[in-house]
C-alpha positions as semicolon CSV with decimal commas, in nm:
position;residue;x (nm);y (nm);z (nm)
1;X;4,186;-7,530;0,672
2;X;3,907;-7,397;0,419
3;X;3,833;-7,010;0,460
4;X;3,517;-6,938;0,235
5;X;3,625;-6,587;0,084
6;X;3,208;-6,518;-0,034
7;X;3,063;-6,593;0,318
8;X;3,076;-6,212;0,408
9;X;2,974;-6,084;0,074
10;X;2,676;-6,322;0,086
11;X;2,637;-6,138;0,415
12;X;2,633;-5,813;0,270
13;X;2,388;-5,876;-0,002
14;X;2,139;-6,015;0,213
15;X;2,180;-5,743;0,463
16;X;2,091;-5,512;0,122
17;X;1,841;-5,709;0,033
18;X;1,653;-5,705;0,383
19;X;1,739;-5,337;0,358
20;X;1,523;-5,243;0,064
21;X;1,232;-5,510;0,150
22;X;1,191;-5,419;0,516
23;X;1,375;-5,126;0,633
24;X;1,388;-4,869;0,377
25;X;0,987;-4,933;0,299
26;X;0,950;-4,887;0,668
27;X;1,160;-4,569;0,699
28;X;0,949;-4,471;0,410
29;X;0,641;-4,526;0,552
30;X;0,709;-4,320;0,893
31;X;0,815;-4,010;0,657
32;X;0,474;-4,016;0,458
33;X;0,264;-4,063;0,782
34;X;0,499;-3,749;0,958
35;X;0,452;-3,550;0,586
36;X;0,084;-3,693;0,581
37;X;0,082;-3,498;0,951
38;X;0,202;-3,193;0,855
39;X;0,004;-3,104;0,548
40;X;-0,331;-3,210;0,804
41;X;-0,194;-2,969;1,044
42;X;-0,096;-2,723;0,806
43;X;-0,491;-2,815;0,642
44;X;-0,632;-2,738;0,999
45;X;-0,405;-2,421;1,043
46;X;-0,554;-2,272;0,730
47;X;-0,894;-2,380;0,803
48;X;-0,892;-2,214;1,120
49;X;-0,747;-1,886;0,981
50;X;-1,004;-1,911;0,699
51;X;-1,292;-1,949;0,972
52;X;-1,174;-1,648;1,161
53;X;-1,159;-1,451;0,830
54;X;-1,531;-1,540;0,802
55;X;-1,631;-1,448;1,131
56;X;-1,451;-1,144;1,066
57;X;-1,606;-1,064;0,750
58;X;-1,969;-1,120;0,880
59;X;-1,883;-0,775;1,093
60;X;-1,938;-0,580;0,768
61;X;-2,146;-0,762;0,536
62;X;-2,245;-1,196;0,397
63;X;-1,945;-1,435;0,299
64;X;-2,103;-1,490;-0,025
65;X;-2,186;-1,099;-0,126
66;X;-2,010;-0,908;-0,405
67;X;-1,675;-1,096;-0,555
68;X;-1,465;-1,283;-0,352
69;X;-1,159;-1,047;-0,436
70;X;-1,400;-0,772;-0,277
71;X;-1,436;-0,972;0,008
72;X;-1,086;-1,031;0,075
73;X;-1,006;-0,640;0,088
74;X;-1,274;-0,596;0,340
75;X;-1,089;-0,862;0,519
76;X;-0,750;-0,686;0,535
77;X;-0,913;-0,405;0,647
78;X;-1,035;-0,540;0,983
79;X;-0,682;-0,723;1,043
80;X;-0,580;-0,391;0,997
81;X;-0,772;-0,241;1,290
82;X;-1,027;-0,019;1,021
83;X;-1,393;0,026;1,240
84;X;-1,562;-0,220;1,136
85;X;-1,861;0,050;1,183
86;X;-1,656;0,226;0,891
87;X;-1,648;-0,026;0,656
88;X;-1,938;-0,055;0,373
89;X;-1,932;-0,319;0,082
90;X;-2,169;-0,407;-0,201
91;X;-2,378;-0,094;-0,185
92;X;-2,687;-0,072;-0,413
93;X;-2,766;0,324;-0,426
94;X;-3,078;0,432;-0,584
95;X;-3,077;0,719;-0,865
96;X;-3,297;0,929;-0,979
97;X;-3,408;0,741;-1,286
98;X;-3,480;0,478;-1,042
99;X;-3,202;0,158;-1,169
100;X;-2,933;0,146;-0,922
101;X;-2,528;0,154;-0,902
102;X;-2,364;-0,063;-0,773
103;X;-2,035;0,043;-0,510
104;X;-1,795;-0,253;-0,391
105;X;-1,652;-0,088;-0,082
106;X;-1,664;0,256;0,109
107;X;-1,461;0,347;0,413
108;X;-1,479;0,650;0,684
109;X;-1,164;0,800;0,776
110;X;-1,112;1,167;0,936
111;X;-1,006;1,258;0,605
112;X;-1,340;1,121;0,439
113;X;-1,452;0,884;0,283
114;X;-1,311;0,607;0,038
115;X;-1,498;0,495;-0,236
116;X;-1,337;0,177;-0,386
117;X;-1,382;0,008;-0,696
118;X;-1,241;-0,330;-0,695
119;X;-1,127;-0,508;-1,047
120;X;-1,048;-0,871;-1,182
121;X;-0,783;-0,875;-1,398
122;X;-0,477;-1,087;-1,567
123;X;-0,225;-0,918;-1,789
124;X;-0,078;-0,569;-1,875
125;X;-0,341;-0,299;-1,826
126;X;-0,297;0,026;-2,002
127;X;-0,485;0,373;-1,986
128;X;-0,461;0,717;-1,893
129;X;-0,698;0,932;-1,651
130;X;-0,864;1,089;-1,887
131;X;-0,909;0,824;-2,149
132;X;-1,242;0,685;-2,182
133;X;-1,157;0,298;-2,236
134;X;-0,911;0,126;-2,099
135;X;-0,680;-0,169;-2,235
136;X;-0,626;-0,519;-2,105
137;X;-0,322;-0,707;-2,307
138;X;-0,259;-1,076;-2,267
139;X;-0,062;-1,346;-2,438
140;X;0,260;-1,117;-2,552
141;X;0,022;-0,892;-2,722
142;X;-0,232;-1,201;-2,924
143;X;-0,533;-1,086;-2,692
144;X;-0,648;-0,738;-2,635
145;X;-0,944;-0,664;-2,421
146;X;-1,131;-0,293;-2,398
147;X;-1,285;-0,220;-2,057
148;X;-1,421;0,128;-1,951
149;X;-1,239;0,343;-1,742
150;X;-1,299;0,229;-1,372
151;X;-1,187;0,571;-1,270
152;X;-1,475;0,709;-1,453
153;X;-1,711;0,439;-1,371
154;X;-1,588;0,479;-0,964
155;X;-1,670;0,849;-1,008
156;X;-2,020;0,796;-1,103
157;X;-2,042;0,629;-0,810
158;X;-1,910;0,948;-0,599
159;X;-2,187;1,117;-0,743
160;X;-2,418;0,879;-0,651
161;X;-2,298;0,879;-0,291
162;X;-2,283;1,257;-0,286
163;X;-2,645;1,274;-0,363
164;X;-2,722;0,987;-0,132
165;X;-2,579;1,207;0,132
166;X;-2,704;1,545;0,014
167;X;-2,424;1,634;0,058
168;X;-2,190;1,802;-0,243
169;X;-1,897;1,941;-0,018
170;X;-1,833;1,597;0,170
171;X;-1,413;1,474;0,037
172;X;-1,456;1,147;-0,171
173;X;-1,132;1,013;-0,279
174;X;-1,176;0,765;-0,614
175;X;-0,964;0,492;-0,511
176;X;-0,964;0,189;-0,808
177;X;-0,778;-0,174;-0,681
178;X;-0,631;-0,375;-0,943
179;X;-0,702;-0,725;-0,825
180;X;-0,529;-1,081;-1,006
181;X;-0,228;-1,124;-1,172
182;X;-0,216;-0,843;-1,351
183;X;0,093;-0,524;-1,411
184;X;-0,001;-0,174;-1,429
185;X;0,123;-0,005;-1,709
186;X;0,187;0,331;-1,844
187;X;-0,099;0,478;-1,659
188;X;-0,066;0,867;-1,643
189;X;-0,277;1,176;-1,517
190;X;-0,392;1,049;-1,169
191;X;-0,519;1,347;-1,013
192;X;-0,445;1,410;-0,616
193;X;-0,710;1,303;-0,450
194;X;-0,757;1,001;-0,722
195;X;-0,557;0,679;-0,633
196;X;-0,478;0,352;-0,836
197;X;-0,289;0,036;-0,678
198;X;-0,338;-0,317;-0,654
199;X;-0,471;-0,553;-0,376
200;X;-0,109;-0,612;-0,254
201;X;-0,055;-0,260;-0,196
202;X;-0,427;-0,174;-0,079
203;X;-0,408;-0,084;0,276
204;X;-0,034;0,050;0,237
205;X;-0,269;0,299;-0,016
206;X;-0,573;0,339;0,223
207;X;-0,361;0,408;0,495
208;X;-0,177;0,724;0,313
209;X;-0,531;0,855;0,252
210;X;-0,618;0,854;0,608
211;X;-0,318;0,955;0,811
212;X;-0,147;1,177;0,591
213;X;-0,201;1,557;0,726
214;X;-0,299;1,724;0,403
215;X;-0,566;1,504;0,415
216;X;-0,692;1,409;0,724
217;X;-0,624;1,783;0,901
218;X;-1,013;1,796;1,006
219;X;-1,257;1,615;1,090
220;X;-1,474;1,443;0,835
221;X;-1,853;1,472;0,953
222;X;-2,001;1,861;1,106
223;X;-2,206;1,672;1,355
224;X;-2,283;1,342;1,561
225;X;-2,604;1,360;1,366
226;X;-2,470;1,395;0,977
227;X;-2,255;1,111;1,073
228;X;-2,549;0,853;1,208
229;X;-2,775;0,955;0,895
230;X;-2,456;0,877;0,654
231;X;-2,415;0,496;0,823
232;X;-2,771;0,399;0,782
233;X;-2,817;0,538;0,473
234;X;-2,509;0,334;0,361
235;X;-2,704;0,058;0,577
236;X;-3,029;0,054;0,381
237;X;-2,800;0,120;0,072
238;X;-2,614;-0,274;0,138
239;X;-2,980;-0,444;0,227
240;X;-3,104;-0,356;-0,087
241;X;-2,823;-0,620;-0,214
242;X;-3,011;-0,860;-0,045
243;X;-3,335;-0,799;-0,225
244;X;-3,315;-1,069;-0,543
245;X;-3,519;-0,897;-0,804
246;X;-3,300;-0,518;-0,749
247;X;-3,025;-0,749;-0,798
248;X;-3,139;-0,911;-1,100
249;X;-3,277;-0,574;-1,247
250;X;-2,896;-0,407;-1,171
251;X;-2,747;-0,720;-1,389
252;X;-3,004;-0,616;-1,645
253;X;-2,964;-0,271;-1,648
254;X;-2,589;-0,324;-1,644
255;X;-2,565;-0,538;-1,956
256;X;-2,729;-0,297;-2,153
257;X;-2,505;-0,045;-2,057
258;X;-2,197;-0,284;-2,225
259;X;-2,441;-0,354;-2,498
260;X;-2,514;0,016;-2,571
261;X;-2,098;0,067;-2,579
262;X;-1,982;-0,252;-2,736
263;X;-2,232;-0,137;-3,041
264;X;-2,138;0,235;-3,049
């Protein structure tokens, strides 16, 4: 009798055939709806986190004030259990000659306060303490970008606050957070109660400050009373951020300022 030898190999290739056209497009199909799943849960996950970051946030000041990278460091703050009472950002302080600075965040701890200045950058950044511009190096070296000091700019703003306070004696520390992707380098003279890290490393920093013992071994404010007058003078000092034309007038006044350096 007759045995056709091809019957099962016809078999097989229709079996591979029906394969690719039905099964493997269907197998296919379940793993992009389960993937499709998981990045709309993972979507939702985020979106929740990011709405409790808000709500958090609107403790201490708007979600659209100051820079976002600002924002985000206020954030960590409160996740970190920081009063949320302590917590100041996007101060306009009025000086004498009647233009305003500017501060991105202050803090209360027992060991006083925190003035931070919070700054945008990409590349290698080089300076000393005591140097009055700074360097910003990108591209291997092809772009090279002089910024002022922040330490000098952030104690400026000390001043301000000190005089805001009337108060001369009151421990500042001049913390200045590196924010972006950015590497800190060669940067000497830091003095003790002067601080430099990046936004990483910014509550590991702010932490030190606060709990170590050569610091915080008092209390920071004399009185109940010298501590309510500081909070809503640091109050009035963040609505004034909400006032358009003081705004506009502090970009003015700012721009000069680069103006006046950029020429001399």
């Amino acid at each position: 009798m007759y045995h056709n030898q091809s019957r099962p190999q016809v078999n097989i290739i229709i079996f591979i055939f029906l394969l690719f056209i039905f099964i493997l497009p269907a197998f296919l199909y379940l793993f992009y709806i389960e993937r499709q799943q998981d990045i709309w849960e993972d979507w939702q996950r985020k979106e929740r986190e990011r709405q409790q970051d808000l709500q958090l946030l609107s403790k201490v000041t708007s979600i659209d004030r100051g820079e976002l990278s600002e924002r985000e460091l206020v954030i960590q703050l409160l996740k970190n259990g920081f009063d949320e009472n302590k917590i100041w950002h996007d101060l306009y302080i009025k000086k004498y000659d009647g233009n305003f600075t500017q501060v991105d965040i202050v803090i209360a701890t027992n060991a006083g306060l925190i003035a931070v200045e919070v700054k945008d950058y990409a590349g290698w950044i080089y300076g000393k303490y005591y140097e009055r511009y700074w360097m910003q190096v990108l591209s291997y070296g092809k772009f090279k970008n002089k910024f002022y000091n922040p330490f000098m700019q952030n104690q400026k703003h000390i001043e301000s606050i000190r005089k805001l306070l009337y108060n001369q004696k009151i421990r500042i520390f001049n913390l200045v957070v590196f924010s972006g992707n950015c590497r800190l380098e060669n940067i000497s003279g830091i003095p003790a109660d002067c601080f430099l890290t990046t936004q990483q490393n910014f509550i590991d920093v702010v932490k030190t400050i606060a709990n170590d013992s050569k610091f915080s071994n008092s209390r920071l404010f004399l009185n109940y009373r010298d501590e309510i007058s500081m909070i809503n003078k640091f109050k009035k000092a963040h609505s004034y951020g909400n006032d358009y034309n003081i705004v506009q007038e502090h970009i003015r006044h700012v721009q000069e300022i680069k103006e006046k350096y950029n020429a001399s």
